[in-house]
Amino acid sequence: MTTDTAPAAPLAETVLEATDVVMRFGGLTAVNQVNLTVRQGEIVGLIGPNGAGKTTFFNCLTGLYVPTSGVVRYKGQVLPPKPHLVTQAGIARTFQNIRLFSNMTVLENVLVGRHTRTEEGLFSAILRGPGYRRAEAESRARAMELLEFCGLSGKADHLARNLPYGEQRKLEIARALASEPGLLLLDEPTAGMNPQETRSAEELVFAIRDLGIAVLVIEHDMKFIFNLCDRTAVLVQGQKIVEGDRETVQNDERVVTAYLGEPLEGTTTATEADQ
Amino acid sequence: MTTSSQKFAASHETTPVLRLPGTAALAAAVAGGVLAAASAAMSWTWTDQFPGDLTYYGSPAGLQWPALVGGLLTALLALAAHGLKGLRWLSPSGSHNGVLFAALGTLAVCWYSVIAITVQLDGLVNLDPGGWVAAVGSLLAVVGALGLPLDRRRTVKQTPFAPWWYLVAGVAVVLRVGFGQGWALNAVPPGVRPLFTENLWFFVAVPVVILGFRLWQLLDAWLRIGRIERPLPAARALPSWAEILVITAVFALGLGVVEFGISTEYGELFIGFLLLAVFATAALLAGGTVARLSELTTRHRAVTTGAAFAAAGAFPFTQSSETYVLIGANILIFATVALGLNVVVGLAGLLDLGYVAFLGVGAYAAALVSGSPYSVFRGLHLPFPLAVLIGALAALVFGVVIGAPTLRLRGDYLAIVTLGFGEIFRIAMNNLDGRSGPSLTNGPNGVAAIPDVNLFGFDFGRPHDFGFVQLGKFGNYLLLMLVVTAIVVVVFGRVANSRIGRAWVAIREDETAAEAMGINGFRVKLIAFALGATLAGLAGAVQAHVAGAVSPDQYQFAGPVPPNSAFLLAAVILGGMGTISGPLVGAALLFLIPAKLQFLQSYQLLAFGVALILLMRFRPEGLIANRRRKLEFHEAELPAQGGPTDDALSKAGA
C-alpha cells in the first residue's frame, strides 16, 4: 500500500467533469460557477471553510439537488438528475453525518449497495430459480470481499448501529464501493476520528485509488488532505478560488484569508495586489 | 457468554423478597402449587348456578382447568429451578423468577374464580372447601415463591410521583360523593348538571387509575422484578430427531392451548384462560424455556413451519361444532391480510391506514364473478381459481392506481391520503348501486348468496368424511384458507430476504441514503404497495366465499369487528413488525380477545383498549420481535455486542 502521492498519468481519462455548476436557493447562491475535473486514478480534495458549499456541490454531483445551471458529465455523459440514476451510472458517495441502515446487519448494508449491479426482481425472488440463487450467492461473495477489503470481515452479522464509529465510516465506504463505482465521493470521511483511525482511513483511500477508482474527498483535516490528494480545490462562499497541488494551495493568500480572516490593514499587500 | 453473564451480575442480584428459610420457601411454593392443582379435583361451589358447573369431586371443570395447569406449572418450575434431576429442561436458565410468575398466575386465576363465585352467587357461603383450598394454596405458593432467591434489578428506575396526584385523587372522591348526594351540584350551572350526574364513573376511574399506578410503582420498587432474562448456559446437544420431536410436541401443546382458548364458552373461563396464559408465558420466558425453544426452532425452520401449519390444519378435526371452526377460518383470513400489510408497513415502512380497501376490492371482484344472483354479472360463474385470480389482479390494479400518485408523499402525509382512499372505497361501494352512481355493487345491500366453492367436484359447502371425523363447511374453508396463508407466508419469507426486500428495509431506514445507493425509491415502494394489495386481494377473494356475502360496511377504517384497517395495523405492530409469525399471532389475539370479551357488552372496547395498552407497555417491540426490533427497544437490557468503550466512542464521535 502506497502512502506517497503518486502523480496521475498525464493523459488519463476524465471521469468527472463539472462545468459552471450553479446552485441557488432563492436569493442565496450556495455554489457559484464551479468547474471541476477528476481524472482516472486521481484523488482530488475539496476543502473550504464551513458553509462554503462543499456538501451542496456534492449533492449537485449526485443528483440529490438539481443544479440551477451548469452541466455535470460522468465519463463524457451528462448525468441524469436522480440520485439512483447517478449511482447506476457509476458515482457512489458517503455522507457527512453517517447514514447507514442502522437496523440492518453489516452484510445487508453492503448488499443494499449492490442494488444497481444486480437485477433480480420480485418474481425471481418468489420463484427462487437457479439464476436467482447464483446471483444472490455472487452478491454475498462480493460483499464479503468488500468487507474484508475495508477490514470489517469479522463483523458481517453485527447490526450496523452497534459498530464503533470508525468502523461505521468504513462500512459506509464498503457500501458505496459495492455499487462498483468509477468515482467515489467521500464527504468528511475522518470527521470525529482519532489519529489511528484517520491513518487507517488514509490507507483505505489509497487502496481504493489502487483499484482504479477516482476519489473526490471533502475534508477539514488538512494533514489528511495534503497527504492524500493529487490536487486540491478550495471552495469559498460557493466559488472555487484556487485549485492545484499542496504548495499552490498552501501559499495562496486567498486561502489563508478565507480560513484565518483578512489581515489588519497595512500588514500585507499581497491580497490587494492579487485583485 | 462470559461478558453477558458479567454484565448480568453487575446489574442484577439474586436475593429473596421475603426472608424465609430456603427449604421452607421451596416447600411452600411446591405445596401451594400442588394444593391449588389438587383443588381442581374438588368442588369449588355447591350449586351449578356458576357457569361451568364446578360442583364435582374428582374431575376438573371450567375454571378449574387453568387452576390445575397453573398449580402444576408452579410446583414443577419450583422443583426445576431448584435443580431436580430430570426437570432441568423446564427451567434452563436456573432462574427462580418463573416460579413467581407461575404462582402469580395461579393466584390470579384462583382468586378471580373465588371472587367471581362470591359476587355472582352473593356471599362466601357459596364456596365449597375446594374453593378455599384453591385460594389458600395459591397464596401459599406466592409467599413461597417470594422467599426463593429471585433475580432482581439492583436499581429502580421510576418516573417521580408528585404528591399532588393524591390530592387530585382525593378531590375526585369528594366530588363523586358530592355529586352522588347532590350537594356538590349547587356549584354547577343547572344546564350542565346531567353531564356530572350521568358520568359519575369518571370520578371513580380517576382515583383508581392514580392509586393503581402508584401501587404499581411501590410494588415494582419492592419486588424489583420485571422482564429479566438470565443469560442461558450452552445447550446440551440432542440428536436432531429428538429436537424435531420436541418441536412437534410443543406445537401439539400449542394447538391444545389455542383450542381451549377458542372454545371457551363463557366470559369467566376466557378471562381465567387469558390470565394464566399471560403469566405462564412470562414464567416460561423468565425460566429461559422460550429462549431455548426459539434456538431449536431457528435451527429447524422448515420443520417448525410445517408443524405450525399441521397444527392449524388439525384444528378443525378437533372440533365437534362449526362455530369455533368459523372463528378459526376468520382468524386465518385476518392473519393473512395482516401479513400482507406487514410487507407495506413492516418492511417498506409505509404507514397505510386504508389497507382494508384492498381486501374489499378482492372480495368484491371475486363476488361479482362468483355467480351470485345479486351480482350485476348474473350469469357469470367463473371457477374458483379464476375468481381468486381476478380478485388478486383487481387489488393489484387498485394498488398501483392508488399508489402511483400517493407514494410520492412521505410519512404522515401518506398515512392521511391512504386513510382517505380507504374511506373513498367504502363510500364508493355504497353508492355504485344504479341510483347514485353506476350499477355495480348493489349499494349497501352488497353482493349476497355467493355460491359455495366447488373445486374438482369437491363441494366446500357440504360436510365430508375423512376417515373417522367429519369436516363441515367451515372446516373445508379453513383448510382452503390455510393454503392461501401458506402461499402468503412463502411469498413474504422469500421476498423479505431478497434484493427487493433489502431495498424496502433500506428505504424504511433512510430513504435518502437508499436512493444514493441506487435504489429507485418510488418504484420499489410501488412494488411493495402492489404486492401488499395483491396479497390482500387474494385473501379477500376467499373471504367473500367463506362469508357468502360482501357489503361495504365490512371494510371500514375502524370498528369493533376485526378485519378493518385499524385492527390490521394493530395486529402488525402488536405481533411484531417485519416478522412472519408476529402478525399471525397478533391477528389471532386481536380477533379472539374482542370476540371473547363480548360478555362485557359496552365495556368490551374499553377492556380491549386496556389490553392493548398493557401489551405495548410490556412488549413495545411486539409479541414476536425480530432481532433488530428487540435491540431497538431493549438495548440497555441486552448484552451489547460491542464493548462499553465502543459505545462511548460512538457517542463522542456523533
Short mmCIF file of N, CA, C and O in Angstrom, two decimals, chain B residues 294-367:
data_model
loop_
_atom_site.label_atom_id
_atom_site.label_comp_id
_atom_site.label_asym_id
_atom_site.label_seq_id
_atom_site.Cartn_x
_atom_site.Cartn_y
_atom_site.Cartn_z
N SER B 294 -36.75 -21.19 21.03
CA SER B 294 -36.56 -20.44 19.79
C SER B 294 -35.20 -20.78 19.18
O SER B 294 -35.05 -20.75 17.97
N GLU B 295 -34.24 -21.18 20.01
CA GLU B 295 -32.99 -21.70 19.45
C GLU B 295 -33.29 -22.93 18.58
O GLU B 295 -32.78 -23.07 17.47
N LEU B 296 -34.13 -23.80 19.16
CA LEU B 296 -34.48 -25.02 18.44
C LEU B 296 -35.19 -24.72 17.14
O LEU B 296 -34.87 -25.28 16.09
N THR B 297 -36.18 -23.81 17.21
CA THR B 297 -36.98 -23.57 16.01
C THR B 297 -36.17 -22.87 14.93
O THR B 297 -36.40 -23.10 13.76
N THR B 298 -35.21 -22.03 15.32
CA THR B 298 -34.40 -21.39 14.27
C THR B 298 -33.51 -22.44 13.61
O THR B 298 -33.19 -22.32 12.44
N ARG B 299 -33.13 -23.46 14.36
CA ARG B 299 -32.28 -24.49 13.77
C ARG B 299 -33.08 -25.36 12.81
O ARG B 299 -32.56 -25.84 11.82
N HIS B 300 -34.36 -25.56 13.11
CA HIS B 300 -35.18 -26.41 12.25
C HIS B 300 -36.34 -25.59 11.71
O HIS B 300 -37.49 -25.81 12.07
N ARG B 301 -36.01 -24.64 10.87
CA ARG B 301 -37.03 -23.71 10.41
C ARG B 301 -38.13 -24.42 9.63
O ARG B 301 -39.32 -24.21 9.85
N ALA B 302 -37.73 -25.27 8.70
CA ALA B 302 -38.72 -25.93 7.85
C ALA B 302 -39.65 -26.80 8.68
O ALA B 302 -40.87 -26.78 8.49
N VAL B 303 -39.07 -27.52 9.63
CA VAL B 303 -39.88 -28.39 10.49
C VAL B 303 -40.87 -27.55 11.28
O VAL B 303 -42.05 -27.88 11.41
N THR B 304 -40.38 -26.41 11.80
CA THR B 304 -41.24 -25.55 12.60
C THR B 304 -42.42 -25.04 11.78
O THR B 304 -43.57 -25.10 12.22
N THR B 305 -42.12 -24.55 10.57
CA THR B 305 -43.20 -24.06 9.73
C THR B 305 -44.20 -25.17 9.45
O THR B 305 -45.41 -24.98 9.55
N GLY B 306 -43.67 -26.34 9.11
CA GLY B 306 -44.54 -27.47 8.82
C GLY B 306 -45.41 -27.82 10.02
O GLY B 306 -46.61 -28.03 9.89
N ALA B 307 -44.79 -27.84 11.20
CA ALA B 307 -45.54 -28.19 12.41
C ALA B 307 -46.63 -27.16 12.68
O ALA B 307 -47.75 -27.51 13.06
N ALA B 308 -46.30 -25.88 12.45
CA ALA B 308 -47.30 -24.83 12.69
C ALA B 308 -48.49 -25.02 11.77
O ALA B 308 -49.65 -24.94 12.19
N PHE B 309 -48.20 -25.29 10.49
CA PHE B 309 -49.31 -25.47 9.55
C PHE B 309 -50.08 -26.75 9.86
O PHE B 309 -51.30 -26.79 9.74
N ALA B 310 -49.35 -27.80 10.25
CA ALA B 310 -50.04 -29.04 10.60
C ALA B 310 -50.97 -28.81 11.78
O ALA B 310 -52.11 -29.29 11.79
N ALA B 311 -50.50 -28.04 12.77
CA ALA B 311 -51.32 -27.77 13.95
C ALA B 311 -52.57 -27.00 13.54
O ALA B 311 -53.69 -27.31 13.96
N ALA B 312 -52.39 -25.98 12.67
CA ALA B 312 -53.54 -25.19 12.22
C ALA B 312 -54.49 -26.07 11.42
O ALA B 312 -55.71 -25.95 11.53
N GLY B 313 -53.93 -26.95 10.59
CA GLY B 313 -54.77 -27.82 9.78
C GLY B 313 -55.50 -28.86 10.61
O GLY B 313 -56.58 -29.31 10.25
N ALA B 314 -54.91 -29.24 11.75
CA ALA B 314 -55.53 -30.24 12.60
C ALA B 314 -56.68 -29.65 13.40
O ALA B 314 -57.56 -30.39 13.87
N PHE B 315 -56.67 -28.32 13.53
CA PHE B 315 -57.67 -27.69 14.40
C PHE B 315 -59.11 -28.06 14.07
O PHE B 315 -59.85 -28.49 14.95
N PRO B 316 -59.56 -27.94 12.79
CA PRO B 316 -60.98 -28.25 12.53
C PRO B 316 -61.33 -29.70 12.85
O PRO B 316 -62.49 -29.98 13.15
N PHE B 317 -60.35 -30.60 12.80
CA PHE B 317 -60.66 -32.00 13.09
C PHE B 317 -60.91 -32.24 14.57
O PHE B 317 -61.46 -33.25 14.96
N THR B 318 -60.46 -31.30 15.41
CA THR B 318 -60.65 -31.50 16.84
C THR B 318 -61.97 -30.90 17.32
O THR B 318 -62.32 -31.05 18.48
N GLN B 319 -62.68 -30.22 16.43
CA GLN B 319 -63.89 -29.52 16.85
C GLN B 319 -65.14 -30.29 16.44
O GLN B 319 -65.23 -30.78 15.31
N SER B 320 -66.08 -30.36 17.37
CA SER B 320 -67.32 -31.02 17.01
C SER B 320 -68.34 -30.02 16.47
O SER B 320 -69.19 -30.37 15.67
N SER B 321 -68.23 -28.75 16.89
CA SER B 321 -69.20 -27.77 16.39
C SER B 321 -68.52 -26.82 15.42
O SER B 321 -67.33 -26.56 15.50
N GLU B 322 -69.31 -26.32 14.47
CA GLU B 322 -68.77 -25.47 13.41
C GLU B 322 -68.47 -24.06 13.88
O GLU B 322 -67.72 -23.34 13.22
N THR B 323 -69.07 -23.64 15.01
CA THR B 323 -68.94 -22.25 15.44
C THR B 323 -67.47 -21.83 15.55
O THR B 323 -67.06 -20.81 15.03
N TYR B 324 -66.69 -22.66 16.26
CA TYR B 324 -65.31 -22.28 16.52
C TYR B 324 -64.43 -22.48 15.29
O TYR B 324 -63.42 -21.83 15.14
N VAL B 325 -64.86 -23.38 14.41
CA VAL B 325 -64.12 -23.56 13.16
C VAL B 325 -64.24 -22.29 12.32
O VAL B 325 -63.27 -21.84 11.70
N LEU B 326 -65.44 -21.70 12.33
CA LEU B 326 -65.63 -20.44 11.60
C LEU B 326 -64.71 -19.37 12.18
O LEU B 326 -64.08 -18.61 11.44
N ILE B 327 -64.65 -19.32 13.52
CA ILE B 327 -63.73 -18.36 14.14
C ILE B 327 -62.31 -18.61 13.65
O ILE B 327 -61.58 -17.69 13.28
N GLY B 328 -61.93 -19.88 13.60
CA GLY B 328 -60.59 -20.23 13.13
C GLY B 328 -60.35 -19.75 11.71
O GLY B 328 -59.29 -19.17 11.40
N ALA B 329 -61.34 -19.97 10.84
CA ALA B 329 -61.19 -19.55 9.44
C ALA B 329 -61.06 -18.03 9.35
O ALA B 329 -60.23 -17.50 8.59
N ASN B 330 -61.88 -17.33 10.15
CA ASN B 330 -61.80 -15.86 10.13
C ASN B 330 -60.47 -15.37 10.66
O ASN B 330 -59.92 -14.37 10.16
N ILE B 331 -59.94 -16.05 11.68
CA ILE B 331 -58.63 -15.68 12.19
C ILE B 331 -57.59 -15.81 11.08
O ILE B 331 -56.75 -14.94 10.88
N LEU B 332 -57.68 -16.90 10.32
CA LEU B 332 -56.71 -17.11 9.24
C LEU B 332 -56.79 -16.01 8.19
O LEU B 332 -55.78 -15.52 7.72
N ILE B 333 -58.03 -15.64 7.84
CA ILE B 333 -58.20 -14.56 6.85
C ILE B 333 -57.58 -13.28 7.37
O ILE B 333 -56.75 -12.63 6.70
N PHE B 334 -57.94 -12.94 8.59
CA PHE B 334 -57.44 -11.72 9.23
C PHE B 334 -55.91 -11.75 9.29
O PHE B 334 -55.22 -10.78 8.95
N ALA B 335 -55.37 -12.91 9.68
CA ALA B 335 -53.92 -13.03 9.85
C ALA B 335 -53.21 -12.91 8.51
O ALA B 335 -52.15 -12.28 8.40
N THR B 336 -53.81 -13.48 7.48
CA THR B 336 -53.18 -13.42 6.16
C THR B 336 -53.13 -11.99 5.66
O THR B 336 -52.11 -11.54 5.11
N VAL B 337 -54.23 -11.27 5.84
CA VAL B 337 -54.25 -9.87 5.41
C VAL B 337 -53.23 -9.07 6.22
O VAL B 337 -52.52 -8.21 5.69
N ALA B 338 -53.11 -9.38 7.52
CA ALA B 338 -52.14 -8.66 8.35
C ALA B 338 -50.72 -8.92 7.84
O ALA B 338 -49.89 -8.01 7.82
N LEU B 339 -50.48 -10.14 7.39
CA LEU B 339 -49.14 -10.46 6.86
C LEU B 339 -48.89 -9.67 5.57
O LEU B 339 -47.76 -9.22 5.32
N GLY B 340 -49.94 -9.52 4.76
CA GLY B 340 -49.81 -8.69 3.56
C GLY B 340 -49.48 -7.25 3.92
O GLY B 340 -48.63 -6.62 3.30
N LEU B 341 -50.17 -6.75 4.95
CA LEU B 341 -49.91 -5.37 5.39
C LEU B 341 -48.49 -5.24 5.92
O LEU B 341 -47.88 -4.18 5.84
N ASN B 342 -47.98 -6.34 6.45
CA ASN B 342 -46.63 -6.32 7.01
C ASN B 342 -45.59 -6.02 5.93
O ASN B 342 -44.52 -5.47 6.22
N VAL B 343 -45.88 -6.39 4.68
CA VAL B 343 -44.96 -6.04 3.59
C VAL B 343 -44.87 -4.52 3.50
O VAL B 343 -43.79 -3.93 3.39
N VAL B 344 -46.05 -3.88 3.55
CA VAL B 344 -46.10 -2.44 3.34
C VAL B 344 -45.58 -1.68 4.57
O VAL B 344 -44.75 -0.78 4.44
N VAL B 345 -46.05 -2.08 5.74
CA VAL B 345 -45.70 -1.34 6.96
C VAL B 345 -44.38 -1.84 7.56
O VAL B 345 -43.48 -1.07 7.86
N GLY B 346 -44.28 -3.17 7.70
CA GLY B 346 -43.14 -3.73 8.41
C GLY B 346 -41.86 -3.66 7.61
O GLY B 346 -40.80 -3.36 8.16
N LEU B 347 -41.93 -3.94 6.32
CA LEU B 347 -40.70 -3.96 5.53
C LEU B 347 -40.42 -2.60 4.92
O LEU B 347 -39.35 -2.03 5.10
N ALA B 348 -41.39 -2.07 4.17
CA ALA B 348 -41.12 -0.83 3.45
C ALA B 348 -41.36 0.41 4.31
O ALA B 348 -40.98 1.51 3.92
N GLY B 349 -42.00 0.23 5.47
CA GLY B 349 -42.19 1.36 6.38
C GLY B 349 -43.19 2.39 5.89
O GLY B 349 -43.10 3.56 6.25
N LEU B 350 -44.13 1.96 5.05
CA LEU B 350 -45.14 2.91 4.55
C LEU B 350 -46.39 2.73 5.41
O LEU B 350 -46.97 1.66 5.44
N LEU B 351 -46.78 3.77 6.11
CA LEU B 351 -47.94 3.67 7.00
C LEU B 351 -49.21 3.75 6.16
O LEU B 351 -49.59 4.80 5.68
N ASP B 352 -49.84 2.59 5.96
CA ASP B 352 -51.05 2.52 5.14
C ASP B 352 -52.26 2.36 6.06
O ASP B 352 -52.43 1.33 6.69
N LEU B 353 -53.08 3.40 6.11
CA LEU B 353 -54.24 3.35 7.01
C LEU B 353 -55.52 2.95 6.29
O LEU B 353 -56.59 2.96 6.87
N GLY B 354 -55.41 2.63 5.00
CA GLY B 354 -56.62 2.26 4.28
C GLY B 354 -56.50 0.88 3.66
O GLY B 354 -57.10 0.59 2.64
N TYR B 355 -55.70 0.04 4.32
CA TYR B 355 -55.34 -1.23 3.70
C TYR B 355 -56.53 -2.14 3.49
O TYR B 355 -56.55 -2.94 2.55
N VAL B 356 -57.53 -2.04 4.36
CA VAL B 356 -58.66 -2.96 4.27
C VAL B 356 -59.40 -2.81 2.94
O VAL B 356 -60.09 -3.71 2.49
N ALA B 357 -59.22 -1.66 2.28
CA ALA B 357 -59.87 -1.45 0.99
C ALA B 357 -59.41 -2.50 -0.03
O ALA B 357 -60.20 -2.95 -0.85
N PHE B 358 -58.14 -2.93 0.06
CA PHE B 358 -57.65 -3.93 -0.90
C PHE B 358 -58.30 -5.28 -0.65
O PHE B 358 -58.58 -6.02 -1.59
N LEU B 359 -58.54 -5.58 0.62
CA LEU B 359 -59.29 -6.78 0.96
C LEU B 359 -60.67 -6.69 0.33
O LEU B 359 -61.17 -7.64 -0.27
N GLY B 360 -61.27 -5.51 0.43
CA GLY B 360 -62.59 -5.27 -0.13
C GLY B 360 -62.59 -5.41 -1.65
O GLY B 360 -63.49 -6.03 -2.22
N VAL B 361 -61.57 -4.86 -2.30
CA VAL B 361 -61.51 -4.96 -3.76
C VAL B 361 -61.46 -6.42 -4.18
O VAL B 361 -62.21 -6.86 -5.07
N GLY B 362 -60.61 -7.19 -3.50
CA GLY B 362 -60.50 -8.61 -3.84
C GLY B 362 -61.83 -9.32 -3.61
O GLY B 362 -62.27 -10.10 -4.45
N ALA B 363 -62.47 -9.03 -2.47
CA ALA B 363 -63.73 -9.69 -2.13
C ALA B 363 -64.81 -9.33 -3.15
O ALA B 363 -65.53 -10.19 -3.65
N TYR B 364 -64.92 -8.04 -3.47
CA TYR B 364 -65.96 -7.60 -4.41
C TYR B 364 -65.72 -8.20 -5.80
O TYR B 364 -66.65 -8.71 -6.44
N ALA B 365 -64.45 -8.15 -6.25
CA ALA B 365 -64.16 -8.66 -7.59
C ALA B 365 -64.51 -10.14 -7.67
O ALA B 365 -65.14 -10.58 -8.64
N ALA B 366 -64.13 -10.90 -6.63
CA ALA B 366 -64.42 -12.32 -6.65
C ALA B 366 -65.92 -12.57 -6.54
O ALA B 366 -66.47 -13.47 -7.18
N ALA B 367 -66.61 -11.76 -5.72
CA ALA B 367 -68.05 -11.94 -5.53
C ALA B 367 -68.80 -11.67 -6.83
O ALA B 367 -69.77 -12.37 -7.15
#
